[in-house]
PDB file of C-alpha atoms in Angstrom:
ATOM      1  CA  GLN A   1      86.716 -17.687 -43.417  1.00  0.00           C
ATOM      2  CA  LEU A   2      83.566 -16.691 -41.856  1.00  0.00           C
ATOM      3  CA  GLN A   3      81.835 -18.641 -39.170  1.00  0.00           C
ATOM      4  CA  ALA A   4      78.637 -17.275 -37.631  1.00  0.00           C
ATOM      5  CA  SER A   5      76.981 -18.864 -34.528  1.00  0.00           C
ATOM      6  CA  GLY A   6      74.540 -18.050 -31.891  1.00  0.00           C
ATOM      7  CA  GLY A   7      71.299 -18.791 -34.007  1.00  0.00           C
ATOM      8  CA  GLY A   8      68.515 -21.048 -32.156  1.00  0.00           C
ATOM      9  CA  LEU A   9      64.940 -20.738 -31.468  1.00  0.00           C
ATOM     10  CA  VAL A  10      63.630 -17.973 -29.473  1.00  0.00           C
ATOM     11  CA  GLN A  11      59.998 -16.835 -28.491  1.00  0.00           C
ATOM     12  CA  PRO A  12      58.714 -13.634 -29.868  1.00  0.00           C
ATOM     13  CA  GLY A  13      59.822 -10.624 -28.185  1.00  0.00           C
ATOM     14  CA  GLY A  14      62.939 -12.488 -27.113  1.00  0.00           C
ATOM     15  CA  SER A  15      66.706 -11.976 -27.518  1.00  0.00           C
ATOM     16  CA  LEU A  16      69.932 -13.567 -29.404  1.00  0.00           C
ATOM     17  CA  ARG A  17      73.270 -12.397 -30.027  1.00  0.00           C
ATOM     18  CA  LEU A  18      74.900 -13.607 -33.135  1.00  0.00           C
ATOM     19  CA  SER A  19      78.808 -13.881 -33.193  1.00  0.00           C
ATOM     20  CA  CYS A  20      80.859 -14.491 -36.368  1.00  0.00           C
ATOM     21  CA  ALA A  21      84.518 -15.475 -36.025  1.00  0.00           C
ATOM     22  CA  ALA A  22      86.722 -14.455 -38.821  1.00  0.00           C
ATOM     23  CA  SER A  23      90.031 -15.732 -40.121  1.00  0.00           C
ATOM     24  CA  GLY A  24      92.356 -15.411 -43.066  1.00  0.00           C
ATOM     25  CA  PHE A  25      92.249 -12.226 -43.583  1.00  0.00           C
ATOM     26  CA  ALA A  26      92.903  -8.675 -42.372  1.00  0.00           C
ATOM     27  CA  PHE A  27      89.837  -8.331 -40.297  1.00  0.00           C
ATOM     28  CA  SER A  28      90.172  -4.798 -38.929  1.00  0.00           C
ATOM     29  CA  ARG A  29      90.576  -3.329 -42.501  1.00  0.00           C
ATOM     30  CA  PHE A  30      87.212  -4.550 -43.752  1.00  0.00           C
ATOM     31  CA  SER A  31      83.736  -2.995 -43.289  1.00  0.00           C
ATOM     32  CA  LEU A  32      81.310  -6.015 -42.509  1.00  0.00           C
ATOM     33  CA  GLY A  33      77.632  -6.844 -42.723  1.00  0.00           C
ATOM     34  CA  TRP A  34      74.895  -9.104 -41.888  1.00  0.00           C
ATOM     35  CA  VAL A  35      72.366 -10.499 -44.195  1.00  0.00           C
ATOM     36  CA  ARG A  36      69.786 -13.054 -44.099  1.00  0.00           C
ATOM     37  CA  GLN A  37      67.583 -15.170 -46.014  1.00  0.00           C
ATOM     38  CA  ALA A  38      64.381 -16.494 -45.115  1.00  0.00           C
ATOM     39  CA  PRO A  39      62.982 -19.581 -46.768  1.00  0.00           C
ATOM     40  CA  GLY A  40      61.747 -19.093 -50.320  1.00  0.00           C
ATOM     41  CA  LYS A  41      62.861 -15.416 -50.063  1.00  0.00           C
ATOM     42  CA  GLU A  42      65.814 -13.292 -51.665  1.00  0.00           C
ATOM     43  CA  ILE A  43      68.457 -12.464 -49.310  1.00  0.00           C
ATOM     44  CA  GLU A  44      68.191  -9.391 -47.367  1.00  0.00           C
ATOM     45  CA  TRP A  45      70.569  -6.850 -46.060  1.00  0.00           C
ATOM     46  CA  VAL A  46      70.402  -6.521 -42.341  1.00  0.00           C
ATOM     47  CA  SER A  47      73.238  -4.141 -41.116  1.00  0.00           C
ATOM     48  CA  ALA A  48      76.652  -2.768 -41.706  1.00  0.00           C
ATOM     49  CA  ILE A  49      79.666  -1.581 -39.737  1.00  0.00           C
ATOM     50  CA  LYS A  50      82.406   0.646 -41.206  1.00  0.00           C
ATOM     51  CA  ALA A  51      86.135  -0.393 -40.693  1.00  0.00           C
ATOM     52  CA  ALA A  52      87.444   3.244 -40.455  1.00  0.00           C
ATOM     53  CA  ASP A  53      85.275   4.764 -37.769  1.00  0.00           C
ATOM     54  CA  GLY A  54      82.793   2.004 -36.848  1.00  0.00           C
ATOM     55  CA  THR A  55      79.708   3.832 -38.213  1.00  0.00           C
ATOM     56  CA  THR A  56      76.615   1.446 -38.345  1.00  0.00           C
ATOM     57  CA  TYR A  57      73.926   1.107 -40.945  1.00  0.00           C
ATOM     58  CA  TYR A  58      70.408  -0.782 -40.239  1.00  0.00           C
ATOM     59  CA  ALA A  59      67.565  -1.723 -42.594  1.00  0.00           C
ATOM     60  CA  ASP A  60      64.338  -0.213 -41.523  1.00  0.00           C
ATOM     61  CA  SER A  61      62.957  -3.468 -40.569  1.00  0.00           C
ATOM     62  CA  VAL A  62      65.611  -4.090 -37.709  1.00  0.00           C
ATOM     63  CA  LYS A  63      66.471  -0.273 -36.780  1.00  0.00           C
ATOM     64  CA  GLY A  64      65.967   0.000 -33.076  1.00  0.00           C
ATOM     65  CA  ARG A  65      65.760  -3.652 -32.354  1.00  0.00           C
ATOM     66  CA  PHE A  66      69.147  -4.819 -33.616  1.00  0.00           C
ATOM     67  CA  THR A  67      72.883  -3.620 -33.000  1.00  0.00           C
ATOM     68  CA  ILE A  68      75.819  -4.472 -34.764  1.00  0.00           C
ATOM     69  CA  SER A  69      79.297  -4.242 -33.309  1.00  0.00           C
ATOM     70  CA  ARG A  70      82.614  -5.679 -33.758  1.00  0.00           C
ATOM     71  CA  ASP A  71      85.934  -6.622 -31.525  1.00  0.00           C
ATOM     72  CA  ASN A  72      88.676  -6.474 -33.933  1.00  0.00           C
ATOM     73  CA  ALA A  73      91.136  -7.823 -31.209  1.00  0.00           C
ATOM     74  CA  LYS A  74      89.150 -11.022 -31.352  1.00  0.00           C
ATOM     75  CA  ASN A  75      88.216 -10.718 -35.232  1.00  0.00           C
ATOM     76  CA  THR A  76      84.686 -11.327 -34.071  1.00  0.00           C
ATOM     77  CA  LEU A  77      81.621  -9.427 -35.673  1.00  0.00           C
ATOM     78  CA  TYR A  78      78.357  -9.448 -33.412  1.00  0.00           C
ATOM     79  CA  LEU A  79      74.718  -8.806 -34.163  1.00  0.00           C
ATOM     80  CA  GLN A  80      72.644  -8.392 -30.909  1.00  0.00           C
ATOM     81  CA  MET A  81      69.141  -8.977 -31.520  1.00  0.00           C
ATOM     82  CA  SER A  82      65.965  -8.125 -29.309  1.00  0.00           C
ATOM     83  CA  GLY A  83      62.472  -7.811 -29.786  1.00  0.00           C
ATOM     84  CA  LEU A  84      62.315 -10.609 -32.214  1.00  0.00           C
ATOM     85  CA  LYS A  85      59.678 -11.229 -34.720  1.00  0.00           C
ATOM     86  CA  PRO A  86      58.607 -14.307 -36.859  1.00  0.00           C
ATOM     87  CA  SER A  87      59.609 -12.204 -39.807  1.00  0.00           C
ATOM     88  CA  ASP A  88      63.116 -12.324 -38.496  1.00  0.00           C
ATOM     89  CA  MET A  89      63.135 -15.755 -38.808  1.00  0.00           C
ATOM     90  CA  ALA A  90      65.938 -16.594 -41.558  1.00  0.00           C
ATOM     91  CA  ARG A  91      69.510 -17.872 -41.846  1.00  0.00           C
ATOM     92  CA  TYR A  92      71.975 -15.074 -40.986  1.00  0.00           C
ATOM     93  CA  TYR A  93      75.428 -14.604 -42.677  1.00  0.00           C
ATOM     94  CA  CYS A  94      78.258 -12.504 -41.779  1.00  0.00           C
ATOM     95  CA  THR A  95      79.755 -11.012 -44.906  1.00  0.00           C
ATOM     96  CA  THR A  96      82.496  -8.718 -45.869  1.00  0.00           C
ATOM     97  CA  TYR A  97      81.717  -5.418 -47.867  1.00  0.00           C
ATOM     98  CA  ASP A  98      83.412  -4.965 -51.066  1.00  0.00           C
ATOM     99  CA  TRP A  99      82.205  -1.679 -52.740  1.00  0.00           C
ATOM    100  CA  GLY A 100      78.892   0.227 -53.478  1.00  0.00           C
ATOM    101  CA  PRO A 101      75.858   1.169 -51.284  1.00  0.00           C
ATOM    102  CA  TYR A 102      76.093  -0.268 -47.845  1.00  0.00           C
ATOM    103  CA  HIS A 103      72.233  -1.267 -48.026  1.00  0.00           C
ATOM    104  CA  ASP A 104      72.968  -3.406 -51.171  1.00  0.00           C
ATOM    105  CA  VAL A 105      73.254  -6.930 -50.729  1.00  0.00           C
ATOM    106  CA  ASP A 106      75.407  -7.000 -53.836  1.00  0.00           C
ATOM    107  CA  SER A 107      77.811  -4.787 -52.363  1.00  0.00           C
ATOM    108  CA  TYR A 108      79.192  -7.617 -50.094  1.00  0.00           C
ATOM    109  CA  ASN A 109      81.141 -10.548 -51.314  1.00  0.00           C
ATOM    110  CA  ARG A 110      82.559 -13.443 -49.147  1.00  0.00           C
ATOM    111  CA  ARG A 111      80.170 -15.174 -46.879  1.00  0.00           C
ATOM    112  CA  GLY A 112      79.963 -18.054 -44.250  1.00  0.00           C
ATOM    113  CA  GLN A 113      77.675 -20.698 -43.793  1.00  0.00           C
ATOM    114  CA  GLY A 114      75.237 -18.962 -41.695  1.00  0.00           C
ATOM    115  CA  THR A 115      73.192 -19.583 -38.533  1.00  0.00           C
ATOM    116  CA  LEU A 116      69.720 -20.094 -38.236  1.00  0.00           C
ATOM    117  CA  VAL A 117      67.537 -18.033 -36.318  1.00  0.00           C
ATOM    118  CA  THR A 118      64.006 -19.458 -35.594  1.00  0.00           C
ATOM    119  CA  VAL A 119      61.044 -17.158 -33.927  1.00  0.00           C
ATOM    120  CA  SER A 120      58.147 -19.012 -32.695  1.00  0.00           C
ATOM    121  CA  SER A 121      55.909 -19.557 -29.752  1.00  0.00           C
TER     122      SER A 121
END
């Protein structure tokens, strides 16, 4: 199970930290990611972090503004977001990596309910 939290309303340029509490599987063994879906748009891959060595990957649209991290002792995945833009407004989901390119949404399988991020003044 994956439960994302930390979303909310933030002004453009603001920051939020999303958390994802995981249970029911061997968290530390899985590479993980964040994907998002804006209203009326397709799901978009945002970021990923490898289980083996913590290597991180980012979509060009968030590179330099978002930071993905994980705490294996707490079975928790994070996404620190700064410099938020209206284009970042979406429901964010944490997800487990299955196989394939890390930047491909179809490379991920299980997903929680997500948390909504609203960027507006």
